[in-house]
mmCIF file of C-alpha atoms and ligand atoms in Angstrom:
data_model
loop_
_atom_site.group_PDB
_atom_site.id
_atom_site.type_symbol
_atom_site.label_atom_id
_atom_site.label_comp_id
_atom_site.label_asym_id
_atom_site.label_seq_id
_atom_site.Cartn_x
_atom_site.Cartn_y
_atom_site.Cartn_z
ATOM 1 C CA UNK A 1409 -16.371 15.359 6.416
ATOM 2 C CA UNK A 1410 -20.102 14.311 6.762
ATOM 3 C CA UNK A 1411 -21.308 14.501 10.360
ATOM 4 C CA UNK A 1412 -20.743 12.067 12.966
ATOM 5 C CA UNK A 1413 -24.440 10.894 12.811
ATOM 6 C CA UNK A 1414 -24.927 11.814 8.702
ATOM 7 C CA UNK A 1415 -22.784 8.299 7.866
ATOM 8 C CA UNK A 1416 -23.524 5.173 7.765
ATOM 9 C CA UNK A 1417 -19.586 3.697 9.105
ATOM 10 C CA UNK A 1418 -18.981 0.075 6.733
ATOM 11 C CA UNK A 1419 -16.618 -1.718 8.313
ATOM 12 C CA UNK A 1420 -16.339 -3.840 5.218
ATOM 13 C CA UNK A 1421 -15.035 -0.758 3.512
ATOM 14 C CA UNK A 1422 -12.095 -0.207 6.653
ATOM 15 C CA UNK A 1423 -13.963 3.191 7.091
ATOM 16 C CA UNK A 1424 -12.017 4.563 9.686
ATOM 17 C CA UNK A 1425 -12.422 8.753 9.045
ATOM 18 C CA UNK A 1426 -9.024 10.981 10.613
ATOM 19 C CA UNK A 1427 -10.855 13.581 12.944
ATOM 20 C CA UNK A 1428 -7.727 15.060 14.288
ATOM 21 C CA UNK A 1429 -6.890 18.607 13.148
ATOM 22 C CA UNK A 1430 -3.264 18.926 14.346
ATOM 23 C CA UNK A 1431 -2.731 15.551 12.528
ATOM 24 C CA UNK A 1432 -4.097 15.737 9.516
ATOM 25 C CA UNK A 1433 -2.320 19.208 9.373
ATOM 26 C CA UNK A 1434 0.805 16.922 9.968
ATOM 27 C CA UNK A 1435 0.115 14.854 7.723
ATOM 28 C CA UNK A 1436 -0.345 17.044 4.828
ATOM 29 C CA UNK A 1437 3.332 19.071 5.492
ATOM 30 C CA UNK A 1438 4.799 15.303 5.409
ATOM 31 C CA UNK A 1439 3.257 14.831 1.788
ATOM 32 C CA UNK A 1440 4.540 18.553 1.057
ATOM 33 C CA UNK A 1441 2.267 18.980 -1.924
ATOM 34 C CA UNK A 1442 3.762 21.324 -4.628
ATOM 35 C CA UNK A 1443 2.067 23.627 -7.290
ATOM 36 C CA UNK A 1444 2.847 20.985 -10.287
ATOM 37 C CA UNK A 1445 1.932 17.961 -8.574
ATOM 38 C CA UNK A 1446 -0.637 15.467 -9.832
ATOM 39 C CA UNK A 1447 -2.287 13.599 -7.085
ATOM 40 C CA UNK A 1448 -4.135 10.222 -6.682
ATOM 41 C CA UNK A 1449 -6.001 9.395 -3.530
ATOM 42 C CA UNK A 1450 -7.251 5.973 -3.149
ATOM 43 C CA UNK A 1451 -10.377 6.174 -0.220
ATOM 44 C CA UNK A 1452 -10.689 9.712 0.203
ATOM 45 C CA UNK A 1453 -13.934 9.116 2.779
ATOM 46 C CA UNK A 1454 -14.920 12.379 3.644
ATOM 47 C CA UNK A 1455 -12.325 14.158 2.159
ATOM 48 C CA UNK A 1456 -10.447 15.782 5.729
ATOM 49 C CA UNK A 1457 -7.140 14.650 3.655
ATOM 50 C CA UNK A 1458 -8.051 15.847 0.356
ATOM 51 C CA UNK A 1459 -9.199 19.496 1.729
ATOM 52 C CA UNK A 1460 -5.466 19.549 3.091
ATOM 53 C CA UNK A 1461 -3.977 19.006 -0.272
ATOM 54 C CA UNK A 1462 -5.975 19.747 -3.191
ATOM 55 C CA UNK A 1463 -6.221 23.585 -3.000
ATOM 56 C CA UNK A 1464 -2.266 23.488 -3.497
ATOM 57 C CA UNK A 1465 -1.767 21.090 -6.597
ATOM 58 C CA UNK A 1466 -2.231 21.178 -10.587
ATOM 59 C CA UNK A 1467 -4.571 17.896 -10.546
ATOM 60 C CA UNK A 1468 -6.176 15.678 -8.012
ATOM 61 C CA UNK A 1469 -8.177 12.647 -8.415
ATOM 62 C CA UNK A 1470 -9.757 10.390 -5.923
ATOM 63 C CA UNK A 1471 -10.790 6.532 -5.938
ATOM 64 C CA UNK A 1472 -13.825 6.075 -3.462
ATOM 65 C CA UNK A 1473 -15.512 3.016 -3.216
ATOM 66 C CA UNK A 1474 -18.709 4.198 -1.425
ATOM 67 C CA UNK A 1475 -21.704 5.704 -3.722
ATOM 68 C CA UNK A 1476 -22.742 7.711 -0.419
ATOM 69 C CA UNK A 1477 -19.222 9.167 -0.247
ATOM 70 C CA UNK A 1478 -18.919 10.341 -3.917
ATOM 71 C CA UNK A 1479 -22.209 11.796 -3.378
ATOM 72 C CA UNK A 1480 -20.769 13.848 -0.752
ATOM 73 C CA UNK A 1481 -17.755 14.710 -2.035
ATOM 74 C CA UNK A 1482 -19.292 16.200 -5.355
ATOM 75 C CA UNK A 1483 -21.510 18.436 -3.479
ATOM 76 C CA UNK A 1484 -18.960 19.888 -0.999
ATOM 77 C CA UNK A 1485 -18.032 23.592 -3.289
ATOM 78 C CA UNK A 1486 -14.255 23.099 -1.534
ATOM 79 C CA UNK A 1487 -14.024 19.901 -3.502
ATOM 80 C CA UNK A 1488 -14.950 21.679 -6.672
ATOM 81 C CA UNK A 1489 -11.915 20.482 -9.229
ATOM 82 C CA UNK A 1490 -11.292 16.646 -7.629
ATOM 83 C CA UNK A 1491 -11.951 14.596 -10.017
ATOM 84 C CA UNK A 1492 -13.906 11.601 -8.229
ATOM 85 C CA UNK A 1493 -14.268 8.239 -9.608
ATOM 86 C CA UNK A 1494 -16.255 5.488 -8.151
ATOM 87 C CA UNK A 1495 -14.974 2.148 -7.817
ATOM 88 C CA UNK A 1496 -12.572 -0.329 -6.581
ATOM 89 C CA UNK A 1497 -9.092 1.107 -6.549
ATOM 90 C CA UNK A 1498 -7.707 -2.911 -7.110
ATOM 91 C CA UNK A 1499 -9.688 -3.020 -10.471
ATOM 92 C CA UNK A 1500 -8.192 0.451 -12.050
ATOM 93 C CA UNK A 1501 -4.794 1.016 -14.140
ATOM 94 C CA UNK A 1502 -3.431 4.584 -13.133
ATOM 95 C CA UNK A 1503 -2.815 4.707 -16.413
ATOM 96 C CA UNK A 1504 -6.749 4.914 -17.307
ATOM 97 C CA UNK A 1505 -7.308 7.799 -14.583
ATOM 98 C CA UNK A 1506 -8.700 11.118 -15.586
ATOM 99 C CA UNK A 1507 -5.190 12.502 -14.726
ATOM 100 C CA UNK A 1508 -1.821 12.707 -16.050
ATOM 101 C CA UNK A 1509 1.093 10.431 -14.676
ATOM 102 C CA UNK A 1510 3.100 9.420 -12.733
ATOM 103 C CA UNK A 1511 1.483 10.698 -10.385
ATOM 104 C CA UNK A 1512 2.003 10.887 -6.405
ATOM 105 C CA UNK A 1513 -0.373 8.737 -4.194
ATOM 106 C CA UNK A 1514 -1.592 9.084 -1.179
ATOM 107 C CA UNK A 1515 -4.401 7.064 0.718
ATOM 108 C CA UNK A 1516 -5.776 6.617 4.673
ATOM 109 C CA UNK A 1517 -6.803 3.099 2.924
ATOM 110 C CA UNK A 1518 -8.833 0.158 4.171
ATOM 111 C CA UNK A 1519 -6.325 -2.070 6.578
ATOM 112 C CA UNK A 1520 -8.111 -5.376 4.952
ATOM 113 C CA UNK A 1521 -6.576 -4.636 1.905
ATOM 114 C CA UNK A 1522 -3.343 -3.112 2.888
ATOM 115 C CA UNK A 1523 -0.842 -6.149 1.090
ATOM 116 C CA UNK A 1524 -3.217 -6.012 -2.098
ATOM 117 C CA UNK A 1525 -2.469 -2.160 -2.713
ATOM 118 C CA UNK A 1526 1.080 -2.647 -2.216
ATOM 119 C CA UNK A 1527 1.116 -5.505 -4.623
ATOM 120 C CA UNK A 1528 -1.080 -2.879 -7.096
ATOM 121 C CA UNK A 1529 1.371 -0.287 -6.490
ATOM 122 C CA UNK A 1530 4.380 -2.661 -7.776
ATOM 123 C CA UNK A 1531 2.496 -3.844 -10.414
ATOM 124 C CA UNK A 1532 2.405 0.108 -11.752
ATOM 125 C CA UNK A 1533 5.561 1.208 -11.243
ATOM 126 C CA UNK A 1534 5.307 3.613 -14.171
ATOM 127 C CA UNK A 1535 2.660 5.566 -13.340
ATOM 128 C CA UNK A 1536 3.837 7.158 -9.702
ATOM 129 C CA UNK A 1537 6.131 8.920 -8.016
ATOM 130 C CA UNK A 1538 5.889 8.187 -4.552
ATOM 131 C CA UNK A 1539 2.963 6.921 -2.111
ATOM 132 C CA UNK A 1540 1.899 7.880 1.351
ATOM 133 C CA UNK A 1541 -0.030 4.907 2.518
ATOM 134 C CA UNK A 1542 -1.705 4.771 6.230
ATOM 135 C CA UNK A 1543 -1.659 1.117 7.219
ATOM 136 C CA UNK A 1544 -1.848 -0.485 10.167
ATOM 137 C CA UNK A 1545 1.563 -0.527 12.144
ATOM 138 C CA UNK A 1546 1.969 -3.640 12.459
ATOM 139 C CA UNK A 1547 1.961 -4.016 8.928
ATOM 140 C CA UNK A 1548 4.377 -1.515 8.666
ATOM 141 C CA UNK A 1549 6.769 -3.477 10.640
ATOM 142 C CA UNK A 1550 6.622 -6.619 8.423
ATOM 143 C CA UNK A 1551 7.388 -4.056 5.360
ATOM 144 C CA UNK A 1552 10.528 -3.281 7.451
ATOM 145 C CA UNK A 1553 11.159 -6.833 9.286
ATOM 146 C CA UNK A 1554 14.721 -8.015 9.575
ATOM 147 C CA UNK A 1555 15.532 -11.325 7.522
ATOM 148 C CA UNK A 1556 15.094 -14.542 10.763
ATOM 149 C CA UNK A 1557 12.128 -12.386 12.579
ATOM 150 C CA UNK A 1558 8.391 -13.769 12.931
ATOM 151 C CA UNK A 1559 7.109 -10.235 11.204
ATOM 152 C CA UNK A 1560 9.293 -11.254 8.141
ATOM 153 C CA UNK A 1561 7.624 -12.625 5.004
ATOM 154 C CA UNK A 1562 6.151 -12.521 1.719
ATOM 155 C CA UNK A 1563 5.434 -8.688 2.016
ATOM 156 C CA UNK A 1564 9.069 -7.673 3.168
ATOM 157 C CA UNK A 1565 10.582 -9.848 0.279
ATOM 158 C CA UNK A 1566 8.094 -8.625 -2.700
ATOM 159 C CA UNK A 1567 8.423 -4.878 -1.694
ATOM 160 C CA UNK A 1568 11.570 -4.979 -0.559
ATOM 161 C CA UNK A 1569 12.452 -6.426 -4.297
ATOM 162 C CA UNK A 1570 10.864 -2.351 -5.884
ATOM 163 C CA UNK A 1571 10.480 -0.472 -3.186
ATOM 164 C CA UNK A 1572 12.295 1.773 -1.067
ATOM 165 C CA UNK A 1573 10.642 3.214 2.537
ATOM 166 C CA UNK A 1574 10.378 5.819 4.849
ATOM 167 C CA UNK A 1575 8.529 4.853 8.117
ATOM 168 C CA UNK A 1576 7.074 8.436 8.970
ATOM 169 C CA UNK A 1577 5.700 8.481 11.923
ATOM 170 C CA UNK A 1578 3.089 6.158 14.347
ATOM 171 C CA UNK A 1579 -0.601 6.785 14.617
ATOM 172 C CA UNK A 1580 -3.184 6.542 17.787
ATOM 173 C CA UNK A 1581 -6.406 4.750 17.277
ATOM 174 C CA UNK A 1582 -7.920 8.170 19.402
ATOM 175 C CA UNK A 1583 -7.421 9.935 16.431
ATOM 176 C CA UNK A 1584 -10.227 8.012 14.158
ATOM 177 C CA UNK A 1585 -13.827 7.812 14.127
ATOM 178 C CA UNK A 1586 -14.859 5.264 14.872
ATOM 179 C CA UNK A 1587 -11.562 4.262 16.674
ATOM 180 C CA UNK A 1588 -9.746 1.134 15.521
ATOM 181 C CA UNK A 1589 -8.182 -1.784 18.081
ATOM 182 C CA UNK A 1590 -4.724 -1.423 16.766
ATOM 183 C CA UNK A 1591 -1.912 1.346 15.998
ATOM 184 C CA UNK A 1592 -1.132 2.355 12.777
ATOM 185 C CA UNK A 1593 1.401 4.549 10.943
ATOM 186 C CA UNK A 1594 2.024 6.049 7.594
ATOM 187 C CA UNK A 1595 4.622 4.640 5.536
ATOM 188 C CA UNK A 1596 6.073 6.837 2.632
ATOM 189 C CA UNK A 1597 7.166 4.519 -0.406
ATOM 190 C CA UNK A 1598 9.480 5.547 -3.270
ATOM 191 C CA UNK A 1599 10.172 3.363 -6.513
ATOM 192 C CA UNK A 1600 14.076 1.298 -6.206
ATOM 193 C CA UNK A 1601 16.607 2.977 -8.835
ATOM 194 C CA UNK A 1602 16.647 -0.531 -10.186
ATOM 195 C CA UNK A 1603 14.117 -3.137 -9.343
ATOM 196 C CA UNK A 1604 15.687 -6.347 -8.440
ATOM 197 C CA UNK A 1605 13.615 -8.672 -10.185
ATOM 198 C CA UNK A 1606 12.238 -7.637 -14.169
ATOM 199 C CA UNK A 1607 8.950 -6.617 -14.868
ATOM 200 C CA UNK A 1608 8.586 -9.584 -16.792
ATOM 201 C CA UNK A 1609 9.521 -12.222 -13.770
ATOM 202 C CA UNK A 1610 7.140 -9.948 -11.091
ATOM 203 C CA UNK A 1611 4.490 -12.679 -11.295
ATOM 204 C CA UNK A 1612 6.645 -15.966 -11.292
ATOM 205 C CA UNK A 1613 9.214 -13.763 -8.375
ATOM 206 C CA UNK A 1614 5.538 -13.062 -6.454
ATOM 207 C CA UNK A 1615 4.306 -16.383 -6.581
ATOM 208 C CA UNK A 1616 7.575 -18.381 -5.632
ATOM 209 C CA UNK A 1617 8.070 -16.147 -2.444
ATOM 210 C CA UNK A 1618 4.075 -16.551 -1.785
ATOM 211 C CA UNK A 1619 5.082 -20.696 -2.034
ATOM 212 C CA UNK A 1620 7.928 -20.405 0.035
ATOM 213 C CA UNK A 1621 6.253 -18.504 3.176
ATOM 214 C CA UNK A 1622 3.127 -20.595 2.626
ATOM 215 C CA UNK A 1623 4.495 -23.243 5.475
ATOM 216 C CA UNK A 1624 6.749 -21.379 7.392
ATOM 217 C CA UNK A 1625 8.045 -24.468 9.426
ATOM 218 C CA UNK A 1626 8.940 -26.614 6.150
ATOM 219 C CA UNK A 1627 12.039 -26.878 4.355
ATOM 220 C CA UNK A 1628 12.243 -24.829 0.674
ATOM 221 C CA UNK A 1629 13.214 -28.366 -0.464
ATOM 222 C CA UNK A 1630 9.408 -29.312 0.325
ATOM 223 C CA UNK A 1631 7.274 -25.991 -0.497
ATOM 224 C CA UNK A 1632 9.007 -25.354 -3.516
ATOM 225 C CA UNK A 1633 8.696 -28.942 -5.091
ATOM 226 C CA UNK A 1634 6.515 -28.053 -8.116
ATOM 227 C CA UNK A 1635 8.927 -25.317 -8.853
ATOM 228 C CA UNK A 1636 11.294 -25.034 -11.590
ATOM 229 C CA UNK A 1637 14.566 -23.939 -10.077
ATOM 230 C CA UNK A 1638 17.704 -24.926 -11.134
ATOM 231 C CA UNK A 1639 19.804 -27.430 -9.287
ATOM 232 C CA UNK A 1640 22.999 -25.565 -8.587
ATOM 233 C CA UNK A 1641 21.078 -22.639 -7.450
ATOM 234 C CA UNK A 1642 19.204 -24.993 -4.941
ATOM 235 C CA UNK A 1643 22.264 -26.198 -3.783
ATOM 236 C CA UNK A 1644 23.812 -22.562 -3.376
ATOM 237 C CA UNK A 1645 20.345 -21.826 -1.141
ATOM 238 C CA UNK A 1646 20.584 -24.581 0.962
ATOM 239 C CA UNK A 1647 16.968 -26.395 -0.188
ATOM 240 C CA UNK A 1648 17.080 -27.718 3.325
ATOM 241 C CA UNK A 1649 16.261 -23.822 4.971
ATOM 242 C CA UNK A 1650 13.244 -22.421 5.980
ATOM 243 C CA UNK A 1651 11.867 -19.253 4.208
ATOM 244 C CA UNK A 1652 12.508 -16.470 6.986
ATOM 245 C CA UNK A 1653 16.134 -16.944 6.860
ATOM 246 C CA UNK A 1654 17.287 -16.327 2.992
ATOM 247 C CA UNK A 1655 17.736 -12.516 1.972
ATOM 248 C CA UNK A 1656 16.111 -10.784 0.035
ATOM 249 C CA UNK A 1657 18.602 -10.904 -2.975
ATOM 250 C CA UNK A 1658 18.368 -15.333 -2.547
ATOM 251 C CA UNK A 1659 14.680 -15.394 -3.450
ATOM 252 C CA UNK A 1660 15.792 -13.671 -6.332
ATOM 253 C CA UNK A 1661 18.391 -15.408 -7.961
ATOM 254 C CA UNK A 1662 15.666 -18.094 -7.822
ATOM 255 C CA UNK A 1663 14.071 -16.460 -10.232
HETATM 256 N N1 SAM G 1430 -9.294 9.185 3.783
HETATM 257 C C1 SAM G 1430 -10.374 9.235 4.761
HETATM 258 C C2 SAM G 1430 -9.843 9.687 6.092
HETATM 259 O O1 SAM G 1430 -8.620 9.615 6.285
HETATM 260 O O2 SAM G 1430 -10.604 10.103 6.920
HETATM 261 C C3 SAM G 1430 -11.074 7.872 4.871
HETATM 262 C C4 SAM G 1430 -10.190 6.721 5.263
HETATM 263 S S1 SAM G 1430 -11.011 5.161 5.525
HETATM 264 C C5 SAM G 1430 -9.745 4.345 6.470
HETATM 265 C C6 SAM G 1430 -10.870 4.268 3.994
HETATM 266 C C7 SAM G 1430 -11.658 4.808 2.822
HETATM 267 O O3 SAM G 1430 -11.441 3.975 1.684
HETATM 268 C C8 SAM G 1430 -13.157 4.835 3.039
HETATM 269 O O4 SAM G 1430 -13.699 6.040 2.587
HETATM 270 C C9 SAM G 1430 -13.684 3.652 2.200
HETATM 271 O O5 SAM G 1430 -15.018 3.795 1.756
HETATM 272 C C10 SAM G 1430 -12.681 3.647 1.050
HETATM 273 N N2 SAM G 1430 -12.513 2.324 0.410
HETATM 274 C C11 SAM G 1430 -12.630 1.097 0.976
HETATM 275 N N3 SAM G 1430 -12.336 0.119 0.093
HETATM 276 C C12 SAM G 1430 -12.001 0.742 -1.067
HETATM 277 C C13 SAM G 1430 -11.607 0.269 -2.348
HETATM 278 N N4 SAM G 1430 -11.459 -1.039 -2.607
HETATM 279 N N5 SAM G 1430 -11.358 1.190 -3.318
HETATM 280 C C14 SAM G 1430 -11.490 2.514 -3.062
HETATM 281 N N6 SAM G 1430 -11.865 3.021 -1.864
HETATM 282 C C15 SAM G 1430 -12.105 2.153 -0.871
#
């Protein structure tokens, strides 16, 4: 990775780079990259994850948001075959990438946008395998929250509706330069047999569960007013609860 001193650190980017040999190492048997695999990393910074696993796959391409970062990725000779593209890994289809799919994901990614790539990750469900994601812990814990817990909410519901998940392991800030406040850990998600919500509901699903957790306090009979749900289902519910106590599987048969 560049030196210490050679980079200019955005914050706005989340640019928190792994220094930690013996971790990194970890990291890369947890991925277990194998000869066939195609590989997308989203915010490859200096590439200290990238080293670890391109040298051992068919294809590997990397989303990097920072011009100074692309710059020093393409001039590194061990990073000679990543195929780097520039931009904001929200505004690409994995479809569109220089790469064949589905392919398996991996990113240390900015903790800002943490719920967005999740959503972007549902929303291509064709196109991968699995995905390593790095993510602040307590983030990790809503993925995982128990229905009638404070960490439970709009994130648990929507992934838990696709995606299945492996909590791997917890992460010190030590390990990071520069260090961030909070924990973090890497989460390892793989695509649900069968989704429980249709490709074609994903946006009504999304934005009904977004509705419901958008006053936590009020009834469902209050937040979701303007929404088109059918009586008997309503009265199955129980419009008088509040979000954090219906399952998973309730918000869907709203749909
Ligand atoms: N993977 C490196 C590591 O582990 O050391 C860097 C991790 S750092 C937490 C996040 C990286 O994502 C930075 O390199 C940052 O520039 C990049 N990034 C931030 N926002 C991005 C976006 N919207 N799309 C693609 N890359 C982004």
């Amino acid at each position: 990775m560049p030196k210490k001193n050679d980079h200019p650190f955005r914050k706005k980017w989340g640019q928190n780079f792994l220094t930690d040999t013996n971790l990194l190492n970890k990291i890369a048997r947890t991925i277990d990259p194998k000869e066939g695999d195609q590989f997308l990393e989203i915010g490859p910074g200096g590439g200290a994850l990238t080293e670890r696993i391109l040298p051992f796959v068919k294809d590997m391409v990397a989303i990097e948001i920072d011009p100074l970062l692309i710059e020093y990725l393409e001039n590194q000779p061990i990073f000679q075959g990543l195929q780097v593209v520039h931009g904001d890994v929200l505004l690409q289809n994995i479809e569109d990438l220089p790469i064949h799919n589905p392919v398996r994901v991996i990113g240390n990614i900015p903790y800002n946008i943490t719920s967005s790539i999740i959503f972007w990750l549902i929303e291509q469900l064709d196109y991968w395998n699995d995905a390593f994601i790095m993510m602040q812990k307590e983030v990790a814990d809503r993925i995982s929250a128990n229905v009638n817990t404070k960490a439970y909410g709009r994130l648990t519901v929507v992934a838990g509706a696709y995606l299945d998940f492996d909590y791997c392991f917890t992460i010190k800030p030590d390990v990071f330069i520069p260090k961030p406040k909070v924990d973090s850990a890497i989460v390892r998600f793989t695509k649900k047999p069968t989704p429980l919500i249709d490709d074609d509901k994903y946006l009504r699903f999304n934005k009904i569960v977004r509705a419901a957790f958008s006053q936590r306090r009020k009834m469902l009979r209050n937040t979701l007013k303007s929404w088109d749900i059918p009586k008997e289902i309503q009265k199955e519910i129980g419009f008088n609860r509040r979000p954090e106590t219906l399952s998973i599987e309730e918000f869907v048969s709203m749909v």
